[in-house]
Amino acid sequence: MTGAAIVMEHVRKSYGAHVALRDISLQVASGERVVVCGPSGSGKSTLIRCLNRLERHDSGQITVDGVELTDDIAALRTVRRHVGMVFQNFNLFPHLTVLQNCTLTPMRVPGIGAAEAEALAMSFLERVRIPEQAHKYPAQLSGGQQQRVAIARALAMQPRIMLFDEPTSALDPEMIQEVLDCMIELAQTGMTMVVVTHEMGFARRVADRMIFMDDGQILEQGIPASLFDDPQTQRLRDFLGRIVHAG
Amino acid sequence: MIAALRRLGPRNWWSGLATIVLVLALWQAGAALFDWAVIRGHGWDTGPKQCQLDGGACWAVLTEKYRFILFGRYPYEQQWRPAVVIGIFVALFGASASRYSWRPALAGLWVAALALVLVLMRGGFAPLPLVPQDQWGGLPITLLLSSVGCVLAFPLAVLVALGRRARTLPAIRLLCVIYIEVIRGVPLVALLFMASVMLPLFLPAGMNFDKLVRVQVVIILFAAAYLAEAVRGGLQALPQGQFEAAEALGLSYWQTQRRIILPQALRLVIPSLVNIFTGLFKDTSLVLIVGILDFLTAGKVALADPAWQGFGNEVYLALGAVYLGFSLFLSASSRRLEAT
C-alpha cells in the first residue's frame, strides 16, 4: 500500500484485566499530521507507544514504514531509526551535554565522523533555536528548552515519522508555545506526525485529521473543524467542554 | 569574639554537657596514649629486656620485625623485590585515582604492571633467583589479592547485575540469582577453605592450580556477588524513561548499557562500591585460614618470637595504620570521583 506510513489492523492490548486498546484499525498516510486526543486512560498513550513497540500489542498487525512490528529485534531497530519519539517528560540523558544527546544517533551511522555528526546535530539545534545551549547539560535548561532539545535529538536521526506523546503536558504554561512553535514548523516541512495532545489550538492549526479516543476505542475522527464544531457523540461533547473550561 | 565562640558553641545545656564530657574523655584517652607511646616509650633501638622493665611502648619491635611483617618469609637478601612491588602498587593506585586517567590505556597499564609484579615476585631467571609462591608473604600478598580482586570482580559484577535484570533471558537470569545468593549465603572463610582443601579432591589427579590462584578466584567471585547487588541498585534507581528513550532512538542493548545506563547507574553507586572495595581489602586477611601469609598474619607470626613477647599493641597499631592509610586513600579518591 503506497503512501501509508502507518497501518494498524485490529490491534488489541491489555494490561491484565484492564483493556487499553480494543480493536484499533487506523491508517496514517505519508506526510499526514494526525492529532490524537481523549480523556486520560482512553488508550491514546498506549496507541502511540505501540507504534515503535515501546508497548507490545497482544494481537492484530502494526506496520510502520513498510515493516511489520514483531519480535524481530533487527527489523524493529531499523523501524525505530526511522521513527522519532518525543516524550512527556523529555527523557534527555542527564549525563550527556545537549550536543552529545543529539549526536548519539548520527554517530552510529557508518561513515559519519564526529565532526560531521556534530555539524548535523547543531543544524537541528538551530532549527529548534537553541544552538547556544549546545554545551550545557539538560538540568541547566528550562523545561521548554529541554523539550526542544528532545525534538532536536529525535530529528537528528533524520526520521520519516515523528511521534509526540503529550509533549507539552509537563511544561509550565509560559513554555508551551515555544515547543508548539517548533512542532508547527516541523509540520510545515511535510513530516509525518502523530501527536497525542490536549492543545486544541495546535490541533486546529496543524492537524489534517483528528482522532478522539475513549475507553480504548476510536470514537470519532475527521478534520479538526468538524470534530470541534459538530461532535457526534456525547463523550466528545463532554470532553471538549472540559478541555475548553480547562483552557 | 564572644559572639563567634557562641556561634561555634553548643546550642543548649545538654549538648553543652555532652561536648564537655566528650572532650574530657578524648583528652584522657589521648593523654594516656601519648604517655604510653612517647613519654614512657622506648626508642627504635632498645632491647626487648629493657622494654619489658616498664610499661612504655617498645617501638624497637618494629625496627626488629618490620621486614618480616612487610615481606613475610621472602628470602632476606631478595626483599628489595617485594619492596619494589609495593611501590608499583602505590604508583598504580595513584595513577588510577583520577577520572581523567580513565582511558583504555589504563587497562593496559594495569595488565603490564601486574605482569611485572608477578615476574618480580617469582623470578627464576638470571639476576632474579626463583622464589616459590609459598615463600611470598606480607603486604604484597594483601595488595595483590585485593587489587586484582577489585579489578576483575568489577566487570564480572556488572555483567551479573545486567544478567539478573535480563527479562528476556530467564536461564541467564536464574543463573545470576543462584550465583549471588549462594556466594552471599556462605562465609568467605568457608569459600576459601573449600577452594583450597576440597577443590583438589574433585579435580583429576595431577591437575592442580596454584594455591594463590585458587584463593584469588574465590576473592573475585566473592566480591563480584556483593558488587553485583550494588550495581543492580543503581540500575533500578534509573527512571524507566531513560531506557525508553534509548530504545526509541534505536540503540542496541549494549549501546544502551554502555552509553546511557551504566554511566549513570555506576555513578549513583560509587559510595557502595567503595564500601565493598574497602571491606574486601581488609577481608583478604582471612586467607590465613589456608596458610597464606598476608600482611596481618605476618604481623601475628612476627609476634610469636619468644625474645619479643608482649609487644602486640605496637605491632597491631602499626598494621592498623597501614590498613587505615590505604583505606583513607580509597575513600578520598571516591570523594573526588563523586565530585567530577
Coordinates of C-alpha atoms in Angstrom, one line a residue:
Chain A
M1 CA 0.0 0.0 0.0
T2 CA 1.9 3.1 -1.2
G3 CA 1.6 6.3 0.8
A4 CA 0.7 4.6 4.1
A5 CA 3.3 5.4 6.7
I6 CA 1.5 3.6 9.5
V7 CA -1.2 0.8 9.3
M8 CA -2.8 -0.6 12.3
E9 CA -5.2 -3.5 11.9
H10 CA -7.4 -4.9 14.7
V11 CA -4.8 -4.0 17.3
R12 CA -5.6 -5.1 20.9
K13 CA -3.7 -4.6 24.0
S14 CA -4.5 -5.2 27.6
Y15 CA -2.7 -4.9 30.9
G16 CA -4.0 -7.8 33.0
A17 CA -7.8 -7.3 33.3
H18 CA -7.6 -3.7 32.0
V19 CA -8.1 -3.4 28.3
A20 CA -6.1 -0.5 26.9
L21 CA -6.8 -0.8 23.2
R22 CA -9.8 -2.7 21.8
D23 CA -9.7 -3.5 18.1
I24 CA -8.0 -0.4 16.8
S25 CA -7.7 0.0 13.0
L26 CA -6.0 3.1 11.7
Q27 CA -4.0 4.3 8.7
V28 CA -1.7 7.3 8.6
A29 CA -0.6 8.4 5.2
S30 CA 2.9 9.6 4.5
G31 CA 3.0 13.3 5.2
E32 CA -0.2 13.3 7.2
R33 CA -0.5 15.0 10.5
V34 CA -2.7 13.2 13.0
V35 CA -3.7 14.5 16.4
V36 CA -4.9 12.0 19.0
C37 CA -6.9 13.3 21.9
G38 CA -9.1 11.8 24.6
P39 CA -9.6 11.7 28.3
S40 CA -6.8 10.2 30.5
G41 CA -6.9 6.4 30.4
S42 CA -8.5 6.4 27.0
G43 CA -5.6 4.5 25.5
K44 CA -4.1 7.3 23.4
S45 CA -0.6 6.9 25.0
T46 CA -0.7 3.2 24.6
L47 CA -1.6 3.6 21.0
I48 CA 1.3 5.9 20.2
R49 CA 3.7 3.7 22.2
C50 CA 2.7 0.7 20.2
L51 CA 3.8 2.4 17.1
N52 CA 7.5 2.0 18.0
R53 CA 6.9 -1.1 20.1
L54 CA 7.7 0.5 23.5
E55 CA 4.5 -1.5 24.2
R56 CA 3.9 -4.8 22.6
H57 CA 0.4 -5.3 21.2
D58 CA -1.4 -8.5 22.0
S59 CA -3.0 -9.2 18.7
G60 CA -3.6 -7.6 15.3
Q61 CA -1.0 -6.1 13.0
I62 CA 1.0 -2.9 13.1
T63 CA 3.1 -1.9 10.0
V64 CA 5.3 1.1 10.2
D65 CA 7.2 2.4 7.3
G66 CA 6.5 -0.8 5.4
V67 CA 7.8 -3.1 8.2
E68 CA 5.6 -5.2 10.4
L69 CA 6.4 -4.9 14.1
T70 CA 7.2 -8.3 15.6
D71 CA 9.7 -9.7 18.0
D72 CA 12.3 -9.4 15.2
I73 CA 14.7 -7.1 17.0
A74 CA 16.8 -6.2 14.0
A75 CA 13.8 -5.2 12.0
L76 CA 12.4 -3.3 14.9
R77 CA 15.7 -1.3 15.3
T78 CA 15.5 -0.4 11.7
V79 CA 12.0 0.9 12.1
R80 CA 12.9 2.8 15.3
R81 CA 15.7 4.6 13.4
H82 CA 13.0 6.0 11.1
V83 CA 10.6 6.9 13.8
G84 CA 11.5 9.7 16.2
M85 CA 9.7 10.0 19.5
V86 CA 9.2 12.9 21.9
F87 CA 8.1 12.1 25.5
Q88 CA 6.0 13.9 28.0
N89 CA 9.0 14.0 30.4
F90 CA 11.6 14.8 27.8
N91 CA 13.8 11.8 28.9
L92 CA 17.0 13.6 27.9
F93 CA 20.2 11.8 29.1
P94 CA 21.3 13.9 32.0
H95 CA 25.0 12.8 32.0
L96 CA 25.5 14.0 28.4
T97 CA 25.5 17.5 27.1
V98 CA 22.8 18.8 24.8
L99 CA 25.1 18.3 21.9
Q100 CA 26.1 14.8 23.0
N101 CA 22.4 13.9 23.4
C102 CA 21.9 14.9 19.8
T103 CA 25.0 13.3 18.3
L104 CA 24.2 9.9 19.8
T105 CA 22.3 8.6 16.8
P106 CA 24.2 10.3 13.9
M107 CA 27.5 9.0 15.3
R108 CA 26.3 5.5 14.8
V109 CA 25.6 5.8 11.1
P110 CA 28.6 4.2 9.4
G111 CA 30.9 6.6 7.6
I112 CA 29.9 9.6 9.6
G113 CA 32.7 11.2 11.6
A114 CA 32.4 13.1 14.9
A115 CA 32.8 16.5 13.2
E116 CA 30.1 15.7 10.7
A117 CA 27.7 14.3 13.3
E118 CA 28.2 17.5 15.4
A119 CA 27.5 19.7 12.4
L120 CA 24.3 17.7 11.8
A121 CA 23.3 17.9 15.4
M122 CA 24.0 21.7 15.5
S123 CA 21.8 22.2 12.5
F124 CA 18.9 20.7 14.3
L125 CA 19.6 22.6 17.5
E126 CA 19.5 25.7 15.3
R127 CA 16.1 24.6 13.9
V128 CA 14.7 24.5 17.4
R129 CA 16.5 27.7 18.1
I130 CA 18.8 26.7 21.0
P131 CA 22.3 26.3 19.4
E132 CA 23.8 28.5 22.1
Q133 CA 22.9 25.9 24.8
A134 CA 24.7 23.0 23.0
H135 CA 27.4 22.6 25.6
K136 CA 25.2 22.8 28.7
Y137 CA 23.7 19.8 30.5
P138 CA 20.0 19.2 30.3
A139 CA 19.5 20.1 34.0
Q140 CA 20.7 23.6 33.3
L141 CA 17.9 24.2 30.8
S142 CA 14.2 25.2 31.3
G143 CA 11.5 22.7 30.6
G144 CA 10.6 24.2 27.3
Q145 CA 14.3 24.2 26.2
Q146 CA 14.7 20.6 27.3
Q147 CA 11.7 19.6 25.2
R148 CA 13.1 21.4 22.2
V149 CA 16.4 19.6 22.7
A150 CA 14.4 16.3 22.8
I151 CA 12.8 17.3 19.5
A152 CA 16.2 18.0 18.0
R153 CA 17.6 14.7 19.3
A154 CA 14.8 12.8 17.6
L155 CA 15.2 14.8 14.4
A156 CA 18.9 14.1 14.3
M157 CA 18.1 10.5 13.4
Q158 CA 16.5 12.1 10.3
P159 CA 13.3 10.1 10.8
R160 CA 10.4 9.8 8.4
I161 CA 7.8 9.7 11.1
M162 CA 7.7 11.7 14.4
L163 CA 5.6 10.6 17.4
F164 CA 4.8 13.1 20.2
D165 CA 3.4 11.7 23.4
E166 CA 1.8 14.7 25.3
P167 CA 4.9 16.8 24.6
T168 CA 3.6 19.9 26.5
S169 CA 1.8 18.3 29.4
A170 CA 4.8 18.5 31.8
L171 CA 5.6 22.2 30.9
D172 CA 4.8 25.4 32.7
P173 CA 2.2 27.3 30.7
E174 CA 4.5 30.0 29.5
M175 CA 6.8 27.4 27.9
I176 CA 4.1 25.6 26.0
Q177 CA 4.1 27.9 23.0
E178 CA 7.8 27.7 22.2
V179 CA 7.5 23.9 21.9
L180 CA 4.3 24.1 19.9
D181 CA 6.0 26.6 17.5
C182 CA 8.8 24.1 16.9
M183 CA 6.2 21.4 16.1
I184 CA 4.3 23.7 13.8
E185 CA 7.5 24.5 11.9
L186 CA 8.2 20.8 11.7
A187 CA 4.7 20.2 10.3
Q188 CA 5.3 22.7 7.6
T189 CA 8.3 20.6 6.3
G190 CA 5.9 17.8 5.4
M191 CA 6.9 15.4 8.2
T192 CA 4.5 12.6 9.0
M193 CA 3.4 13.3 12.6
V194 CA 1.3 11.5 15.2
V195 CA 0.7 13.8 18.2
V196 CA -1.1 13.0 21.4
T197 CA -2.0 16.3 22.9
H198 CA -4.8 18.4 24.5
E199 CA -3.6 21.5 22.8
M200 CA -6.7 22.1 20.7
G201 CA -5.3 25.3 19.1
F202 CA -2.4 23.3 17.8
A203 CA -4.8 20.6 16.5
R204 CA -6.9 23.1 14.7
R205 CA -3.9 24.8 13.1
V206 CA -1.8 21.8 12.1
A207 CA -3.8 18.5 12.0
D208 CA -5.0 17.0 8.8
R209 CA -7.1 14.7 10.9
M210 CA -8.1 14.5 14.5
I211 CA -8.9 11.3 16.4
F212 CA -10.9 11.1 19.5
M213 CA -10.4 8.1 21.7
D214 CA -12.3 6.8 24.6
D215 CA -12.1 3.6 26.5
G216 CA -9.6 2.0 24.1
Q217 CA -11.5 2.8 21.0
I218 CA -11.6 5.4 18.3
L219 CA -14.9 7.1 18.8
E220 CA -14.7 9.8 16.2
Q221 CA -12.3 11.0 13.6
G222 CA -12.2 13.7 10.9
I223 CA -10.8 17.1 10.1
P224 CA -10.4 19.1 13.3
A225 CA -13.1 21.7 12.4
S226 CA -15.8 19.1 12.0
L227 CA -14.9 17.4 15.4
F228 CA -14.8 20.7 17.2
D229 CA -17.9 22.2 15.6
D230 CA -20.1 19.2 15.1
P231 CA -19.2 16.4 17.6
Q232 CA -21.3 13.3 17.0
T233 CA -21.1 11.7 20.4
Q234 CA -21.9 12.8 23.9
R235 CA -18.5 11.7 25.1
L236 CA -16.7 14.1 22.7
R237 CA -19.1 16.9 23.6
D238 CA -18.3 16.3 27.3
F239 CA -14.6 16.1 26.6
L240 CA -14.5 19.3 24.5
G241 CA -16.5 21.1 27.2
R242 CA -13.9 20.1 29.9
I243 CA -10.9 21.0 27.7
V244 CA -12.3 24.4 26.9
H245 CA -13.1 25.1 30.5
A246 CA -9.6 23.9 31.5
G247 CA -8.0 26.0 28.8
Chain B
M1 CA 34.8 37.3 69.8
I2 CA 32.3 36.1 72.3
A3 CA 29.7 36.0 69.6
A4 CA 31.9 34.0 67.3
L5 CA 32.5 31.4 70.1
R6 CA 28.8 31.3 70.8
R7 CA 28.1 30.5 67.2
L8 CA 30.6 27.7 67.2
G9 CA 29.5 26.6 70.6
P10 CA 26.7 24.3 71.8
R11 CA 23.0 25.2 71.2
N12 CA 21.7 24.2 74.7
W13 CA 22.6 22.9 78.1
W14 CA 22.5 19.1 77.3
S15 CA 24.5 19.4 74.1
G16 CA 27.0 21.6 76.1
L17 CA 27.3 18.9 78.7
A18 CA 27.8 16.2 76.1
T19 CA 30.5 18.3 74.5
I20 CA 32.3 18.7 77.8
V21 CA 32.1 15.0 78.6
L22 CA 33.4 14.0 75.2
V23 CA 36.2 16.5 75.2
L24 CA 37.3 15.2 78.7
A25 CA 37.1 11.6 77.6
L26 CA 39.1 12.3 74.4
W27 CA 41.7 14.2 76.5
Q28 CA 42.0 11.3 78.9
A29 CA 42.5 8.7 76.2
G30 CA 44.8 11.0 74.2
A31 CA 46.9 11.8 77.2
A32 CA 47.2 8.1 78.2
L33 CA 48.2 7.2 74.7
F34 CA 50.7 10.0 74.5
D35 CA 52.2 9.0 77.8
W36 CA 52.5 5.3 76.7
A37 CA 53.7 6.0 73.2
V38 CA 56.0 8.9 73.7
I39 CA 56.8 9.9 77.3
R40 CA 57.3 6.3 78.6
G41 CA 58.0 5.0 75.1
H42 CA 61.4 3.5 74.2
G43 CA 63.5 4.3 71.2
W44 CA 63.8 2.4 67.9
D45 CA 66.9 0.5 69.1
T46 CA 66.1 -0.5 72.7
G47 CA 66.5 -4.2 73.5
P48 CA 63.4 -6.3 74.5
K49 CA 64.6 -6.9 78.1
Q50 CA 64.9 -3.2 78.8
C51 CA 61.5 -2.6 77.2
Q52 CA 59.9 -5.1 79.4
L53 CA 61.1 -3.4 82.6
D54 CA 58.4 -0.7 82.5
G55 CA 55.1 -0.5 80.7
G56 CA 56.1 2.0 78.0
A57 CA 55.8 1.4 74.2
C58 CA 58.5 -0.6 72.7
W59 CA 58.9 0.7 69.1
A60 CA 62.1 -1.3 68.7
V61 CA 59.9 -4.4 68.0
L62 CA 59.0 -2.7 64.7
T63 CA 62.7 -2.0 63.9
E64 CA 63.4 -5.6 64.5
K65 CA 60.4 -7.1 62.7
Y66 CA 59.3 -4.7 60.0
R67 CA 60.9 -6.6 57.2
F68 CA 59.2 -9.8 58.2
I69 CA 55.8 -8.0 58.6
L70 CA 56.1 -6.4 55.2
F71 CA 57.6 -9.3 53.2
G72 CA 56.9 -12.5 55.2
R73 CA 59.3 -15.4 54.6
Y74 CA 60.6 -13.9 51.3
P75 CA 64.4 -14.5 51.2
Y76 CA 66.1 -11.7 53.1
E77 CA 68.6 -10.6 50.5
Q78 CA 65.9 -10.6 47.8
Q79 CA 63.4 -8.5 49.7
W80 CA 64.1 -5.4 47.5
R81 CA 61.8 -7.2 45.0
P82 CA 58.6 -7.2 47.1
A83 CA 59.6 -3.6 48.2
V84 CA 59.5 -2.6 44.5
V85 CA 56.2 -4.4 44.1
I86 CA 54.7 -2.3 46.9
G87 CA 56.0 0.8 45.2
I88 CA 54.4 -0.4 41.9
F89 CA 51.0 -0.9 43.6
V90 CA 51.1 2.5 45.2
A91 CA 52.0 4.2 41.9
L92 CA 49.3 2.2 40.1
F93 CA 46.7 3.3 42.7
G94 CA 47.8 6.9 42.4
A95 CA 47.6 6.8 38.6
S96 CA 44.1 5.2 38.7
A97 CA 42.6 7.6 41.3
S98 CA 41.7 10.4 38.8
R99 CA 38.8 10.2 36.4
Y100 CA 40.9 11.9 33.8
S101 CA 43.3 8.9 33.6
W102 CA 40.4 6.5 32.8
R103 CA 41.3 5.7 29.2
P104 CA 41.7 2.3 27.6
A105 CA 45.5 2.8 28.1
L106 CA 44.9 2.5 31.9
A107 CA 43.7 -1.1 31.5
G108 CA 46.9 -1.8 29.5
L109 CA 49.0 -0.2 32.3
W110 CA 47.3 -2.5 34.9
V111 CA 47.9 -5.6 32.9
A112 CA 51.6 -4.6 32.3
A113 CA 52.1 -3.7 36.0
L114 CA 50.5 -6.9 37.3
A115 CA 52.7 -9.0 34.9
L116 CA 55.7 -7.1 36.2
V117 CA 54.6 -7.7 39.8
L118 CA 54.4 -11.5 39.2
V119 CA 57.7 -11.7 37.3
L120 CA 59.4 -9.7 40.1
M121 CA 57.9 -11.8 42.9
R122 CA 58.6 -15.1 41.2
G123 CA 61.8 -14.6 39.3
G124 CA 63.5 -17.7 38.1
F125 CA 66.0 -16.2 35.6
A126 CA 69.5 -14.7 35.6
P127 CA 69.6 -11.8 38.1
L128 CA 66.4 -12.9 39.9
P129 CA 66.5 -16.3 41.5
L130 CA 63.3 -18.3 41.7
V131 CA 61.2 -17.6 44.8
P132 CA 58.4 -20.1 45.0
Q133 CA 55.0 -18.9 45.9
D134 CA 54.9 -20.4 49.4
Q135 CA 57.6 -18.0 50.4
W136 CA 55.7 -14.9 49.3
G137 CA 54.0 -13.0 52.1
G138 CA 53.2 -9.7 53.8
L139 CA 51.9 -6.6 52.3
P140 CA 52.5 -7.5 48.6
I141 CA 50.1 -10.5 49.1
T142 CA 47.5 -8.3 50.6
L143 CA 47.8 -5.7 47.8
L144 CA 47.9 -8.3 45.1
L145 CA 44.8 -10.2 46.3
S146 CA 42.7 -7.2 47.0
S147 CA 43.5 -5.1 43.9
V148 CA 43.3 -7.9 41.4
G149 CA 40.2 -8.9 43.3
C150 CA 38.6 -5.5 42.8
V151 CA 39.7 -5.0 39.2
L152 CA 38.4 -8.4 38.0
A153 CA 35.4 -8.6 40.2
F154 CA 34.0 -5.3 39.0
P155 CA 33.4 -6.2 35.3
L156 CA 32.1 -9.6 36.4
A157 CA 29.7 -7.8 38.8
V158 CA 28.4 -5.5 36.0
L159 CA 27.7 -8.5 33.8
V160 CA 25.9 -10.4 36.6
A161 CA 23.9 -7.3 37.6
L162 CA 22.8 -6.9 33.9
G163 CA 22.1 -10.7 33.7
R164 CA 19.9 -10.6 36.8
R165 CA 17.8 -8.0 35.1
A166 CA 17.6 -9.6 31.7
R167 CA 13.9 -10.2 31.4
T168 CA 14.1 -12.0 28.1
L169 CA 16.7 -14.5 29.1
P170 CA 15.3 -16.4 32.0
A171 CA 18.1 -19.0 32.1
I172 CA 20.8 -16.4 32.4
R173 CA 18.7 -14.6 35.0
L174 CA 18.2 -17.7 37.1
L175 CA 22.0 -18.4 36.9
C176 CA 22.9 -15.0 38.1
V177 CA 20.4 -15.1 41.0
I178 CA 21.7 -18.5 42.1
Y179 CA 25.3 -17.3 41.9
I180 CA 24.6 -14.2 44.0
E181 CA 22.5 -16.0 46.6
V182 CA 24.9 -18.9 47.1
I183 CA 28.0 -16.7 47.4
R184 CA 26.3 -14.2 49.7
G185 CA 25.0 -17.0 51.8
V186 CA 28.3 -18.6 52.6
P187 CA 31.1 -17.0 54.7
L188 CA 34.3 -16.1 52.9
V189 CA 36.3 -18.3 55.2
A190 CA 34.2 -21.3 54.2
L191 CA 34.7 -20.5 50.5
L192 CA 38.4 -20.1 50.9
F193 CA 38.6 -23.4 52.8
M194 CA 36.6 -25.2 50.1
A195 CA 38.7 -23.8 47.3
S196 CA 42.0 -24.8 48.9
V197 CA 41.1 -28.1 50.6
M198 CA 38.1 -29.5 48.9
L199 CA 38.6 -28.5 45.3
P200 CA 41.7 -30.6 44.8
L201 CA 39.7 -33.7 45.9
F202 CA 37.4 -33.2 42.9
L203 CA 40.0 -32.3 40.3
P204 CA 41.6 -35.2 38.4
A205 CA 45.0 -36.3 39.8
G206 CA 47.9 -34.2 38.6
M207 CA 45.7 -31.2 37.8
N208 CA 46.2 -28.7 40.4
F209 CA 46.2 -24.9 40.5
D210 CA 48.4 -22.8 42.5
K211 CA 47.0 -22.1 46.0
L212 CA 47.3 -18.3 45.5
V213 CA 45.4 -18.5 42.2
R214 CA 42.6 -20.5 43.8
V215 CA 42.3 -18.1 46.7
Q216 CA 42.3 -15.2 44.2
V217 CA 39.5 -16.7 42.2
V218 CA 37.4 -17.1 45.4
I219 CA 38.0 -13.5 46.3
I220 CA 37.0 -12.3 42.9
L221 CA 33.8 -14.4 42.9
F222 CA 33.0 -13.3 46.5
A223 CA 33.5 -9.6 45.8
A224 CA 31.6 -9.8 42.5
A225 CA 28.4 -11.1 44.1
Y226 CA 28.3 -8.1 46.5
L227 CA 29.3 -5.6 43.9
A228 CA 26.6 -7.0 41.5
E229 CA 23.9 -6.2 44.0
A230 CA 25.2 -2.7 44.5
V231 CA 25.3 -2.2 40.7
R232 CA 21.8 -3.6 40.4
G233 CA 20.6 -1.0 42.9
G234 CA 22.0 1.7 40.6
L235 CA 20.3 0.2 37.6
Q236 CA 16.9 0.1 39.4
A237 CA 17.3 3.7 40.5
L238 CA 17.3 5.0 36.9
P239 CA 13.9 6.2 35.7
Q240 CA 12.2 3.9 33.1
G241 CA 12.2 6.9 30.7
Q242 CA 15.9 6.6 30.2
F243 CA 15.5 3.0 28.9
E244 CA 12.6 4.0 26.7
A245 CA 14.4 7.0 25.2
A246 CA 17.3 4.8 24.3
E247 CA 15.1 2.2 22.8
A248 CA 13.2 4.8 20.8
L249 CA 16.5 6.0 19.4
G250 CA 17.1 2.5 18.0
L251 CA 20.1 1.9 20.2
S252 CA 21.1 -1.7 20.7
Y253 CA 21.1 -3.3 24.1
W254 CA 24.9 -3.0 24.6
Q255 CA 24.9 0.6 23.2
T256 CA 22.2 1.5 25.6
Q257 CA 24.0 0.0 28.6
R258 CA 27.4 1.4 27.7
R259 CA 26.4 4.9 26.7
I260 CA 23.2 5.6 28.7
I261 CA 22.6 3.3 31.6
L262 CA 25.9 2.3 33.2
P263 CA 27.5 5.7 33.2
Q264 CA 24.5 7.0 35.3
A265 CA 23.9 3.9 37.3
L266 CA 27.6 3.3 38.4
R267 CA 27.9 7.0 39.4
L268 CA 25.0 6.6 41.7
V269 CA 26.5 3.6 43.5
I270 CA 30.1 4.9 43.9
P271 CA 29.7 5.0 47.7
S272 CA 28.5 1.4 48.0
L273 CA 31.2 0.2 45.6
V274 CA 33.9 1.8 47.6
N275 CA 32.3 0.4 50.7
I276 CA 32.7 -3.1 49.3
F277 CA 36.2 -2.4 48.0
T278 CA 37.4 -1.3 51.4
G279 CA 35.8 -4.3 53.0
L280 CA 37.5 -6.6 50.5
F281 CA 40.9 -5.0 51.2
K282 CA 40.6 -6.0 54.9
D283 CA 38.8 -9.3 54.3
T284 CA 41.9 -10.6 52.3
S285 CA 43.4 -11.2 55.8
L286 CA 41.2 -14.2 56.0
V287 CA 43.5 -16.1 53.6
L288 CA 45.4 -17.1 56.7
I289 CA 42.9 -19.9 57.1
V290 CA 44.5 -21.7 54.1
G291 CA 48.0 -20.9 55.2
I292 CA 48.8 -17.8 53.1
L293 CA 50.9 -15.3 54.9
D294 CA 49.2 -12.0 54.3
F295 CA 50.1 -8.7 55.9
L296 CA 48.1 -9.1 59.1
T297 CA 49.1 -12.8 59.5
A298 CA 52.8 -11.8 59.0
G299 CA 52.4 -9.4 61.9
K300 CA 50.9 -12.1 64.1
V301 CA 53.6 -14.6 63.2
A302 CA 56.3 -11.9 64.0
L303 CA 54.8 -11.6 67.5
A304 CA 55.4 -15.2 68.2
D305 CA 59.1 -14.6 68.6
P306 CA 59.9 -15.6 72.3
A307 CA 62.5 -12.9 72.5
W308 CA 59.9 -10.2 71.8
Q309 CA 56.9 -11.2 73.9
G310 CA 54.3 -8.7 75.0
F311 CA 54.5 -6.1 72.2
G312 CA 51.3 -6.8 70.4
N313 CA 49.9 -3.3 70.8
E314 CA 52.9 -1.7 69.0
V315 CA 52.6 -4.2 66.1
Y316 CA 48.9 -4.0 65.7
L317 CA 48.9 -0.2 65.9
A318 CA 51.4 -0.2 63.0
L319 CA 49.4 -2.7 61.0
G320 CA 46.2 -0.7 61.6
A321 CA 47.9 2.5 60.5
V322 CA 48.9 0.9 57.1
Y323 CA 45.4 -0.5 56.6
L324 CA 43.9 2.9 57.5
G325 CA 46.3 4.7 55.2
F326 CA 45.2 2.6 52.1
S327 CA 41.5 2.8 53.1
L328 CA 41.7 6.6 53.5
F329 CA 43.3 6.9 50.1
L330 CA 40.5 4.9 48.7
S331 CA 37.7 7.0 50.2
A332 CA 39.5 10.2 49.3
S333 CA 39.7 9.0 45.7
S334 CA 36.0 8.1 45.7
R335 CA 35.0 11.5 47.1
R336 CA 36.9 13.1 44.2
L337 CA 35.2 10.8 41.7
E338 CA 31.8 11.7 43.0
A339 CA 32.6 15.3 42.6
T340 CA 33.6 15.1 39.0

